[in-house]
Amino acid sequence: QVQLVESGGELVQPGGSLRISCAASGQTLSRATMGWFRQAPGKEREFVAAIRWPSTSTIYADSVKGRFTVSRNNAKTTVYLQMNSLRPEDTAVYFCAAASTHLINTAMSLERMYSYWGQGTQVTVSS
């Protein structure tokens, strides 16, 4: 079992930056994929970004490419999402998810491939 806890969500102005975190505990994730998804009010949850290891690879949704960066700490216990140039349309609850396997690139954006989910953290972009 893996427990995931997101943190760092807050209110930020358009054009601002924010880093949110996802702390993993429980099963050791020596070979895994972790993803970030988001859900805006009245919309379905959508993929944002993902990272896998040990052969590190990252992928991003087109809507955040060039603005968001996903990374992890060396202990592989925390994954971060650095969000720059934030826009009002980035407002959503951000969820992290984990798969205790090394997903191929085409699978990293698929919700059904992730077994573990956090409770989410609210990010609001507004002036």
Tab-separated table of N, CA, C and O in Angstrom:
chain	number	residue	atom	x	y	z
A	1	GLN	N	0.828	-1.192	0.000
A	1	GLN	CA	0.000	0.000	0.000
A	1	GLN	C	0.865	1.245	0.000
A	1	GLN	O	1.950	1.256	0.564
A	2	VAL	N	0.366	2.265	-0.659
A	2	VAL	CA	1.053	3.553	-0.724
A	2	VAL	C	0.073	4.624	-0.289
A	2	VAL	O	-1.074	4.655	-0.743
A	3	GLN	N	0.528	5.492	0.601
A	3	GLN	CA	-0.284	6.636	1.011
A	3	GLN	C	0.321	7.888	0.394
A	3	GLN	O	1.546	8.077	0.411
A	4	LEU	N	-0.547	8.733	-0.149
A	4	LEU	CA	-0.105	9.960	-0.807
A	4	LEU	C	-0.778	11.165	-0.151
A	4	LEU	O	-2.000	11.151	0.057
A	5	VAL	N	0.010	12.172	0.147
A	5	VAL	CA	-0.530	13.388	0.751
A	5	VAL	C	-0.006	14.588	-0.021
A	5	VAL	O	1.209	14.834	-0.062
A	6	GLU	N	-0.919	15.336	-0.614
A	6	GLU	CA	-0.545	16.545	-1.341
A	6	GLU	C	-0.536	17.737	-0.393
A	6	GLU	O	-1.273	17.766	0.603
A	7	SER	N	0.273	18.733	-0.734
A	7	SER	CA	0.303	19.963	0.049
A	7	SER	C	0.796	21.102	-0.833
A	7	SER	O	1.366	20.880	-1.900
A	8	GLY	N	0.576	22.325	-0.346
A	8	GLY	CA	1.125	23.493	-1.021
A	8	GLY	C	0.131	24.286	-1.843
A	8	GLY	O	0.468	25.363	-2.339
A	9	GLY	N	-1.070	23.790	-2.003
A	9	GLY	CA	-2.045	24.533	-2.776
A	9	GLY	C	-2.473	25.807	-2.058
A	9	GLY	O	-2.602	25.833	-0.834
A	10	GLU	N	-2.680	26.867	-2.839
A	10	GLU	CA	-3.117	28.130	-2.252
A	10	GLU	C	-3.633	29.057	-3.340
A	10	GLU	O	-3.655	28.710	-4.517
A	11	LEU	N	-4.000	30.249	-2.945
A	11	LEU	CA	-4.444	31.287	-3.867
A	11	LEU	C	-3.213	32.024	-4.405
A	11	LEU	O	-2.350	32.445	-3.618
A	12	VAL	N	-3.136	32.165	-5.710
A	12	VAL	CA	-2.010	32.856	-6.328
A	12	VAL	C	-2.535	33.734	-7.461
A	12	VAL	O	-3.554	33.421	-8.082
A	13	GLN	N	-1.846	34.831	-7.711
A	13	GLN	CA	-2.279	35.746	-8.755
A	13	GLN	C	-1.898	35.236	-10.147
A	13	GLN	O	-0.899	34.510	-10.289
A	14	PRO	N	-2.641	35.611	-11.162
A	14	PRO	CA	-2.261	35.241	-12.531
A	14	PRO	C	-0.841	35.693	-12.841
A	14	PRO	O	-0.433	36.797	-12.470
A	15	GLY	N	-0.103	34.824	-13.505
A	15	GLY	CA	1.298	35.084	-13.802
A	15	GLY	C	2.246	34.650	-12.709
A	15	GLY	O	3.466	34.648	-12.908
A	16	GLY	N	1.711	34.268	-11.570
A	16	GLY	CA	2.542	33.860	-10.456
A	16	GLY	C	2.999	32.422	-10.539
A	16	GLY	O	2.700	31.701	-11.502
A	17	SER	N	3.736	32.013	-9.517
A	17	SER	CA	4.285	30.660	-9.448
A	17	SER	C	3.892	29.994	-8.145
A	17	SER	O	3.627	30.674	-7.146
A	18	LEU	N	3.901	28.672	-8.183
A	18	LEU	CA	3.549	27.889	-7.005
A	18	LEU	C	4.148	26.512	-7.173
A	18	LEU	O	4.194	25.970	-8.274
A	19	ARG	N	4.625	25.944	-6.058
A	19	ARG	CA	5.083	24.562	-6.079
A	19	ARG	C	4.238	23.744	-5.122
A	19	ARG	O	4.118	24.075	-3.950
A	20	ILE	N	3.643	22.685	-5.632
A	20	ILE	CA	2.901	21.765	-4.783
A	20	ILE	C	3.671	20.458	-4.671
A	20	ILE	O	4.491	20.128	-5.530
A	21	SER	N	3.417	19.749	-3.567
A	21	SER	CA	4.178	18.544	-3.251
A	21	SER	C	3.249	17.363	-3.033
A	21	SER	O	2.089	17.529	-2.659
A	22	CYS	N	3.810	16.193	-3.223
A	22	CYS	CA	3.095	14.949	-2.945
A	22	CYS	C	4.054	14.034	-2.203
A	22	CYS	O	5.055	13.581	-2.776
A	23	ALA	N	3.759	13.785	-0.943
A	23	ALA	CA	4.599	12.925	-0.119
A	23	ALA	C	4.048	11.508	-0.119
A	23	ALA	O	2.865	11.299	0.176
A	24	ALA	N	4.910	10.554	-0.442
A	24	ALA	CA	4.517	9.149	-0.482
A	24	ALA	C	5.075	8.409	0.723
A	24	ALA	O	6.208	8.632	1.128
A	25	SER	N	4.275	7.516	1.280
A	25	SER	CA	4.729	6.676	2.383
A	25	SER	C	4.129	5.290	2.220
A	25	SER	O	3.216	5.076	1.425
A	26	GLY	N	4.665	4.351	2.995
A	26	GLY	CA	4.190	2.980	2.893
A	26	GLY	C	5.151	2.153	2.072
A	26	GLY	O	6.330	2.091	2.382
A	27	GLN	N	4.684	1.593	1.004
A	27	GLN	CA	5.508	0.740	0.142
A	27	GLN	C	6.636	1.543	-0.489
A	27	GLN	O	6.442	2.669	-0.928
A	28	THR	N	7.834	0.945	-0.505
A	28	THR	CA	8.971	1.603	-1.138
A	28	THR	C	8.766	1.659	-2.646
A	28	THR	O	8.500	0.646	-3.278
A	29	LEU	N	8.908	2.856	-3.198
A	29	LEU	CA	8.694	3.054	-4.641
A	29	LEU	C	10.036	3.145	-5.351
A	29	LEU	O	10.447	4.192	-5.806
A	30	SER	N	10.718	2.008	-5.444
A	30	SER	CA	12.018	2.008	-6.116
A	30	SER	C	11.864	1.988	-7.636
A	30	SER	O	12.757	2.362	-8.368
A	31	ARG	N	10.728	1.549	-8.092
A	31	ARG	CA	10.417	1.507	-9.523
A	31	ARG	C	8.950	1.905	-9.633
A	31	ARG	O	8.067	1.145	-9.237
A	32	ALA	N	8.683	3.101	-10.127
A	32	ALA	CA	7.319	3.614	-10.054
A	32	ALA	C	7.077	4.725	-11.059
A	32	ALA	O	7.998	5.215	-11.717
A	33	THR	N	5.829	5.085	-11.152
A	33	THR	CA	5.402	6.240	-11.920
A	33	THR	C	4.462	7.052	-11.040
A	33	THR	O	3.592	6.482	-10.381
A	34	MET	N	4.671	8.348	-11.014
A	34	MET	CA	3.761	9.214	-10.268
A	34	MET	C	3.265	10.307	-11.174
A	34	MET	O	4.028	10.881	-11.946
A	35	GLY	N	1.976	10.569	-11.066
A	35	GLY	CA	1.363	11.545	-11.946
A	35	GLY	C	0.616	12.616	-11.177
A	35	GLY	O	0.248	12.431	-10.015
A	36	TRP	N	0.437	13.736	-11.842
A	36	TRP	CA	-0.409	14.815	-11.339
A	36	TRP	C	-1.618	14.948	-12.265
A	36	TRP	O	-1.467	14.994	-13.493
A	37	PHE	N	-2.781	15.015	-11.655
A	37	PHE	CA	-4.027	15.237	-12.376
A	37	PHE	C	-4.739	16.421	-11.719
A	37	PHE	O	-4.439	16.767	-10.574
A	38	ARG	N	-5.685	17.020	-12.407
A	38	ARG	CA	-6.429	18.124	-11.804
A	38	ARG	C	-7.887	18.065	-12.231
A	38	ARG	O	-8.225	17.530	-13.294
A	39	GLN	N	-8.726	18.634	-11.372
A	39	GLN	CA	-10.150	18.674	-11.661
A	39	GLN	C	-10.687	20.053	-11.317
A	39	GLN	O	-10.654	20.467	-10.148
A	40	ALA	N	-11.154	20.741	-12.340
A	40	ALA	CA	-11.759	22.055	-12.154
A	40	ALA	C	-13.250	21.886	-11.887
A	40	ALA	O	-13.842	20.862	-12.249
A	41	PRO	N	-13.881	22.879	-11.268
A	41	PRO	CA	-15.318	22.776	-10.982
A	41	PRO	C	-16.119	22.509	-12.244
A	41	PRO	O	-15.950	23.187	-13.262
A	42	GLY	N	-16.975	21.497	-12.169
A	42	GLY	CA	-17.841	21.176	-13.292
A	42	GLY	C	-17.176	20.467	-14.439
A	42	GLY	O	-17.794	20.241	-15.486
A	43	LYS	N	-15.903	20.087	-14.275
A	43	LYS	CA	-15.170	19.423	-15.352
A	43	LYS	C	-14.654	18.076	-14.891
A	43	LYS	O	-14.553	17.789	-13.707
A	44	GLU	N	-14.302	17.243	-15.862
A	44	GLU	CA	-13.723	15.955	-15.531
A	44	GLU	C	-12.259	16.126	-15.135
A	44	GLU	O	-11.594	17.100	-15.520
A	45	ARG	N	-11.772	15.148	-14.388
A	45	ARG	CA	-10.372	15.172	-14.014
A	45	ARG	C	-9.512	14.954	-15.262
A	45	ARG	O	-9.840	14.137	-16.126
A	46	GLU	N	-8.402	15.702	-15.336
A	46	GLU	CA	-7.542	15.617	-16.496
A	46	GLU	C	-6.086	15.458	-16.084
A	46	GLU	O	-5.673	15.872	-14.996
A	47	PHE	N	-5.328	14.873	-16.984
A	47	PHE	CA	-3.908	14.654	-16.764
A	47	PHE	C	-3.157	15.976	-16.854
A	47	PHE	O	-3.463	16.827	-17.681
A	48	VAL	N	-2.124	16.120	-15.997
A	48	VAL	CA	-1.280	17.308	-16.019
A	48	VAL	C	0.163	16.948	-16.358
A	48	VAL	O	0.735	17.462	-17.313
A	49	ALA	N	0.752	16.059	-15.559
A	49	ALA	CA	2.162	15.710	-15.751
A	49	ALA	C	2.453	14.408	-15.030
A	49	ALA	O	1.705	14.003	-14.138
A	50	ALA	N	3.543	13.753	-15.438
A	50	ALA	CA	3.928	12.510	-14.775
A	50	ALA	C	5.426	12.316	-14.861
A	50	ALA	O	6.081	12.828	-15.791
A	51	ILE	N	5.947	11.539	-13.912
A	51	ILE	CA	7.369	11.224	-13.880
A	51	ILE	C	7.522	9.772	-13.499
A	51	ILE	O	6.739	9.247	-12.709
A	52	ARG	N	8.489	9.109	-14.090
A	52	ARG	CA	8.722	7.719	-13.733
A	52	ARG	C	10.208	7.511	-13.439
A	52	ARG	O	11.046	8.306	-13.836
A	53	TRP	N	10.482	6.459	-12.744
A	53	TRP	CA	11.873	6.090	-12.434
A	53	TRP	C	11.949	4.599	-12.233
A	53	TRP	O	10.913	3.953	-12.034
A	54	PRO	N	13.114	3.955	-12.379
A	54	PRO	CA	14.469	4.521	-12.312
A	54	PRO	C	14.963	5.195	-13.603
A	54	PRO	O	15.798	6.093	-13.513
A	55	SER	N	14.504	4.756	-14.761
A	55	SER	CA	14.932	5.476	-15.966
A	55	SER	C	14.030	6.676	-16.114
A	55	SER	O	12.933	6.608	-16.667
A	56	THR	N	14.494	7.799	-15.587
A	56	THR	CA	13.634	8.976	-15.444
A	56	THR	C	13.085	9.453	-16.776
A	56	THR	O	13.816	9.605	-17.752
A	57	SER	N	11.789	9.668	-16.784
A	57	SER	CA	11.111	10.238	-17.940
A	57	SER	C	9.950	11.072	-17.431
A	57	SER	O	9.335	10.724	-16.421
A	58	THR	N	9.697	12.191	-18.111
A	58	THR	CA	8.568	13.035	-17.731
A	58	THR	C	7.725	13.330	-18.965
A	58	THR	O	8.241	13.407	-20.079
A	59	ILE	N	6.437	13.486	-18.730
A	59	ILE	CA	5.542	13.897	-19.812
A	59	ILE	C	4.588	14.952	-19.273
A	59	ILE	O	4.346	15.026	-18.060
A	60	TYR	N	4.056	15.770	-20.170
A	60	TYR	CA	3.190	16.871	-19.783
A	60	TYR	C	1.992	16.984	-20.727
A	60	TYR	O	2.090	16.674	-21.913
A	61	ALA	N	0.889	17.478	-20.179
A	61	ALA	CA	-0.235	17.836	-21.027
A	61	ALA	C	0.158	19.065	-21.843
A	61	ALA	O	0.946	19.900	-21.386
A	62	ASP	N	-0.385	19.184	-23.036
A	62	ASP	CA	-0.049	20.318	-23.890
A	62	ASP	C	-0.372	21.651	-23.217
A	62	ASP	O	0.331	22.646	-23.430
A	63	SER	N	-1.416	21.676	-22.401
A	63	SER	CA	-1.866	22.920	-21.782
A	63	SER	C	-0.882	23.467	-20.751
A	63	SER	O	-0.954	24.646	-20.391
A	64	VAL	N	0.027	22.623	-20.267
A	64	VAL	CA	0.974	23.077	-19.233
A	64	VAL	C	2.418	22.987	-19.688
A	64	VAL	O	3.319	23.429	-18.963
A	65	LYS	N	2.651	22.432	-20.866
A	65	LYS	CA	4.012	22.252	-21.347
A	65	LYS	C	4.728	23.598	-21.432
A	65	LYS	O	4.186	24.578	-21.948
A	66	GLY	N	5.940	23.642	-20.897
A	66	GLY	CA	6.707	24.888	-20.888
A	66	GLY	C	6.441	25.758	-19.683
A	66	GLY	O	7.191	26.703	-19.417
A	67	ARG	N	5.384	25.480	-18.927
A	67	ARG	CA	5.064	26.262	-17.726
A	67	ARG	C	5.213	25.449	-16.447
A	67	ARG	O	5.580	25.997	-15.409
A	68	PHE	N	4.911	24.170	-16.505
A	68	PHE	CA	4.966	23.294	-15.332
A	68	PHE	C	6.153	22.341	-15.448
A	68	PHE	O	6.508	21.900	-16.557
A	69	THR	N	6.709	21.996	-14.286
A	69	THR	CA	7.805	21.022	-14.242
A	69	THR	C	7.556	20.034	-13.113
A	69	THR	O	7.316	20.448	-11.967
A	70	VAL	N	7.616	18.756	-13.430
A	70	VAL	CA	7.461	17.719	-12.421
A	70	VAL	C	8.842	17.174	-12.070
A	70	VAL	O	9.690	16.986	-12.949
A	71	SER	N	9.078	16.946	-10.779
A	71	SER	CA	10.370	16.429	-10.335
A	71	SER	C	10.165	15.617	-9.065
A	71	SER	O	9.070	15.570	-8.517
A	72	ARG	N	11.247	14.997	-8.611
A	72	ARG	CA	11.155	14.221	-7.377
A	72	ARG	C	12.426	14.405	-6.571
A	72	ARG	O	13.457	14.791	-7.112
A	73	ASN	N	12.363	14.090	-5.286
A	73	ASN	CA	13.579	14.145	-4.479
A	73	ASN	C	14.350	12.851	-4.641
A	73	ASN	O	13.823	11.847	-5.136
A	74	ASN	N	15.602	12.858	-4.218
A	74	ASN	CA	16.469	11.697	-4.435
A	74	ASN	C	15.984	10.454	-3.704
A	74	ASN	O	16.230	9.339	-4.141
A	75	ALA	N	15.321	10.657	-2.588
A	75	ALA	CA	14.816	9.519	-1.820
A	75	ALA	C	13.572	8.918	-2.447
A	75	ALA	O	13.069	7.899	-1.972
A	76	LYS	N	13.064	9.568	-3.494
A	76	LYS	CA	11.894	9.095	-4.221
A	76	LYS	C	10.648	9.050	-3.339
A	76	LYS	O	9.736	8.265	-3.571
A	77	THR	N	10.652	9.899	-2.295
A	77	THR	CA	9.493	9.900	-1.411
A	77	THR	C	8.577	11.084	-1.647
A	77	THR	O	7.457	11.108	-1.144
A	78	THR	N	9.062	12.084	-2.376
A	78	THR	CA	8.258	13.276	-2.630
A	78	THR	C	8.373	13.681	-4.090
A	78	THR	O	9.472	13.698	-4.649
A	79	VAL	N	7.245	13.979	-4.673
A	79	VAL	CA	7.192	14.467	-6.048
A	79	VAL	C	6.636	15.882	-6.016
A	79	VAL	O	5.721	16.181	-5.236
A	80	TYR	N	7.220	16.737	-6.835
A	80	TYR	CA	6.839	18.139	-6.860
A	80	TYR	C	6.236	18.512	-8.219
A	80	TYR	O	6.563	17.907	-9.238
A	81	LEU	N	5.405	19.534	-8.181
A	81	LEU	CA	4.927	20.134	-9.422
A	81	LEU	C	5.158	21.634	-9.302
A	81	LEU	O	4.479	22.308	-8.527
A	82	GLN	N	6.162	22.115	-10.021
A	82	GLN	CA	6.455	23.542	-10.063
A	82	GLN	C	5.604	24.154	-11.158
A	82	GLN	O	5.707	23.741	-12.325
A	83	MET	N	4.791	25.131	-10.789
A	83	MET	CA	3.874	25.744	-11.740
A	83	MET	C	4.221	27.227	-11.892
A	83	MET	O	4.188	27.976	-10.912
A	84	ASN	N	4.583	27.617	-13.096
A	84	ASN	CA	4.928	29.003	-13.399
A	84	ASN	C	3.921	29.583	-14.385
A	84	ASN	O	3.183	28.853	-15.045
A	85	SER	N	3.927	30.904	-14.480
A	85	SER	CA	3.024	31.600	-15.411
A	85	SER	C	1.596	31.092	-15.273
A	85	SER	O	0.923	30.769	-16.264
A	86	LEU	N	1.137	31.029	-14.051
A	86	LEU	CA	-0.187	30.474	-13.789
A	86	LEU	C	-1.287	31.330	-14.388
A	86	LEU	O	-1.198	32.569	-14.438
A	87	ARG	N	-2.325	30.638	-14.829
A	87	ARG	CA	-3.486	31.278	-15.461
A	87	ARG	C	-4.747	30.935	-14.690
A	87	ARG	O	-4.804	29.901	-14.015
A	88	PRO	N	-5.782	31.744	-14.793
A	88	PRO	CA	-7.042	31.405	-14.104
A	88	PRO	C	-7.562	30.017	-14.468
A	88	PRO	O	-8.144	29.333	-13.611
A	89	GLU	N	-7.324	29.586	-15.690
A	89	GLU	CA	-7.804	28.256	-16.102
A	89	GLU	C	-7.015	27.107	-15.473
A	89	GLU	O	-7.378	25.942	-15.643
A	90	ASP	N	-5.950	27.436	-14.739
A	90	ASP	CA	-5.228	26.402	-13.985
A	90	ASP	C	-5.888	26.127	-12.633
A	90	ASP	O	-5.470	25.216	-11.910
A	91	THR	N	-6.880	26.909	-12.290
A	91	THR	CA	-7.598	26.707	-11.033
A	91	THR	C	-8.252	25.337	-11.007
A	91	THR	O	-9.010	24.985	-11.914
A	92	ALA	N	-7.931	24.567	-9.970
A	92	ALA	CA	-8.455	23.207	-9.874
A	92	ALA	C	-7.983	22.588	-8.569
A	92	ALA	O	-7.100	23.132	-7.892
A	93	VAL	N	-8.555	21.446	-8.254
A	93	VAL	CA	-7.991	20.582	-7.217
A	93	VAL	C	-6.973	19.691	-7.912
A	93	VAL	O	-7.289	19.031	-8.912
A	94	TYR	N	-5.765	19.692	-7.392
A	94	TYR	CA	-4.672	18.918	-7.980
A	94	TYR	C	-4.477	17.651	-7.158
A	94	TYR	O	-4.297	17.708	-5.934
A	95	PHE	N	-4.482	16.516	-7.860
A	95	PHE	CA	-4.319	15.203	-7.235
A	95	PHE	C	-3.015	14.568	-7.694
A	95	PHE	O	-2.668	14.662	-8.875
A	96	CYS	N	-2.326	13.906	-6.787
A	96	CYS	CA	-1.224	13.078	-7.235
A	96	CYS	C	-1.656	11.615	-7.172
A	96	CYS	O	-2.552	11.254	-6.410
A	97	ALA	N	-1.020	10.830	-8.010
A	97	ALA	CA	-1.345	9.418	-8.123
A	97	ALA	C	-0.062	8.630	-8.318
A	97	ALA	O	0.912	9.158	-8.859
A	98	ALA	N	-0.075	7.378	-7.887
A	98	ALA	CA	1.112	6.537	-7.989
A	98	ALA	C	0.774	5.174	-8.560
A	98	ALA	O	-0.287	4.609	-8.267
A	99	ALA	N	1.681	4.688	-9.376
A	99	ALA	CA	1.621	3.326	-9.878
A	99	ALA	C	2.941	2.683	-9.501
A	99	ALA	O	4.004	3.228	-9.811
A	100	SER	N	2.910	1.538	-8.827
A	100	SER	CA	4.128	0.869	-8.381
A	100	SER	C	4.725	0.038	-9.501
A	100	SER	O	5.060	-1.133	-9.339
A	101	THR	N	4.832	0.685	-10.671
A	101	THR	CA	5.411	0.038	-11.828
A	101	THR	C	5.929	1.118	-12.766
A	101	THR	O	5.591	2.295	-12.633
A	102	HIS	N	6.726	0.703	-13.696
A	102	HIS	CA	7.384	1.605	-14.638
A	102	HIS	C	6.512	1.684	-15.892
A	102	HIS	O	6.629	0.862	-16.791
A	103	LEU	N	5.612	2.684	-15.922
A	103	LEU	CA	4.696	2.785	-17.049
A	103	LEU	C	5.397	3.275	-18.304
A	103	LEU	O	6.310	4.101	-18.233
A	104	ILE	N	4.954	2.787	-19.446
A	104	ILE	CA	5.480	3.319	-20.706
A	104	ILE	C	4.866	4.694	-20.947
A	104	ILE	O	3.837	5.048	-20.368
A	105	ASN	N	5.500	5.464	-21.823
A	105	ASN	CA	5.078	6.849	-22.036
A	105	ASN	C	3.599	6.977	-22.379
A	105	ASN	O	2.901	7.852	-21.874
A	106	THR	N	3.101	6.114	-23.229
A	106	THR	CA	1.712	6.234	-23.670
A	106	THR	C	0.715	5.901	-22.563
A	106	THR	O	-0.470	6.209	-22.695
A	107	ALA	N	1.179	5.278	-21.486
A	107	ALA	CA	0.294	4.914	-20.380
A	107	ALA	C	0.362	5.902	-19.226
A	107	ALA	O	-0.515	5.900	-18.362
A	108	MET	N	1.373	6.746	-19.216
A	108	MET	CA	1.596	7.612	-18.064
A	108	MET	C	0.490	8.634	-17.873
A	108	MET	O	0.314	9.157	-16.774
A	109	SER	N	-0.271	8.951	-18.875
A	109	SER	CA	-1.332	9.955	-18.758
A	109	SER	C	-2.703	9.350	-18.481
A	109	SER	O	-3.697	10.085	-18.420
A	110	LEU	N	-2.767	8.048	-18.306
A	110	LEU	CA	-4.054	7.366	-18.152
A	110	LEU	C	-4.394	7.145	-16.690
A	110	LEU	O	-3.660	6.462	-15.967
A	111	GLU	N	-5.517	7.664	-16.247
A	111	GLU	CA	-5.925	7.535	-14.847
A	111	GLU	C	-5.996	6.081	-14.395
A	111	GLU	O	-5.604	5.753	-13.276
A	112	ARG	N	-6.506	5.227	-15.250
A	112	ARG	CA	-6.742	3.833	-14.851
A	112	ARG	C	-5.457	3.073	-14.569
A	112	ARG	O	-5.485	1.984	-13.990
A	113	MET	N	-4.300	3.629	-14.954
A	113	MET	CA	-3.029	2.938	-14.713
A	113	MET	C	-2.498	3.181	-13.307
A	113	MET	O	-1.543	2.544	-12.891
A	114	TYR	N	-3.113	4.087	-12.569
A	114	TYR	CA	-2.639	4.460	-11.235
A	114	TYR	C	-3.511	3.811	-10.167
A	114	TYR	O	-4.732	3.935	-10.193
A	115	SER	N	-2.857	3.173	-9.213
A	115	SER	CA	-3.574	2.437	-8.163
A	115	SER	C	-3.812	3.258	-6.912
A	115	SER	O	-4.722	2.957	-6.142
A	116	TYR	N	-2.980	4.256	-6.686
A	116	TYR	CA	-3.026	5.014	-5.442
A	116	TYR	C	-3.242	6.493	-5.741
A	116	TYR	O	-2.621	7.037	-6.660
A	117	TRP	N	-4.101	7.116	-4.912
A	117	TRP	CA	-4.454	8.519	-5.130
A	117	TRP	C	-4.439	9.284	-3.814
A	117	TRP	O	-4.787	8.737	-2.766
A	118	GLY	N	-4.035	10.544	-3.894
A	118	GLY	CA	-4.131	11.413	-2.744
A	118	GLY	C	-5.494	12.090	-2.701
A	118	GLY	O	-6.337	11.880	-3.578
A	119	GLN	N	-5.670	12.919	-1.684
A	119	GLN	CA	-6.965	13.593	-1.468
A	119	GLN	C	-7.076	14.907	-2.232
A	119	GLN	O	-8.164	15.452	-2.362
A	120	GLY	N	-5.960	15.415	-2.712
A	120	GLY	CA	-5.992	16.631	-3.509
A	120	GLY	C	-5.645	17.882	-2.722
A	120	GLY	O	-5.792	17.931	-1.496
A	121	THR	N	-5.175	18.891	-3.454
A	121	THR	CA	-4.879	20.189	-2.868
A	121	THR	C	-5.422	21.262	-3.817
A	121	THR	O	-5.269	21.164	-5.037
A	122	GLN	N	-6.055	22.278	-3.243
A	122	GLN	CA	-6.722	23.301	-4.050
A	122	GLN	C	-5.724	24.365	-4.498
A	122	GLN	O	-5.025	24.958	-3.672
A	123	VAL	N	-5.710	24.616	-5.793
A	123	VAL	CA	-4.934	25.712	-6.369
A	123	VAL	C	-5.915	26.674	-7.021
A	123	VAL	O	-6.701	26.285	-7.879
A	124	THR	N	-5.867	27.916	-6.591
A	124	THR	CA	-6.752	28.937	-7.143
A	124	THR	C	-5.913	30.061	-7.719
A	124	THR	O	-5.067	30.627	-7.025
A	125	VAL	N	-6.147	30.361	-8.984
A	125	VAL	CA	-5.419	31.434	-9.657
A	125	VAL	C	-6.418	32.558	-9.930
A	125	VAL	O	-7.316	32.425	-10.752
A	126	SER	N	-6.250	33.638	-9.210
A	126	SER	CA	-7.206	34.740	-9.316
A	126	SER	C	-6.586	36.023	-8.789
A	126	SER	O	-5.748	35.987	-7.882
A	127	SER	N	-7.003	37.130	-9.360
A	127	SER	CA	-6.551	38.431	-8.866
A	127	SER	C	-7.546	38.983	-7.849
A	127	SER	O	-7.351	40.083	-7.329
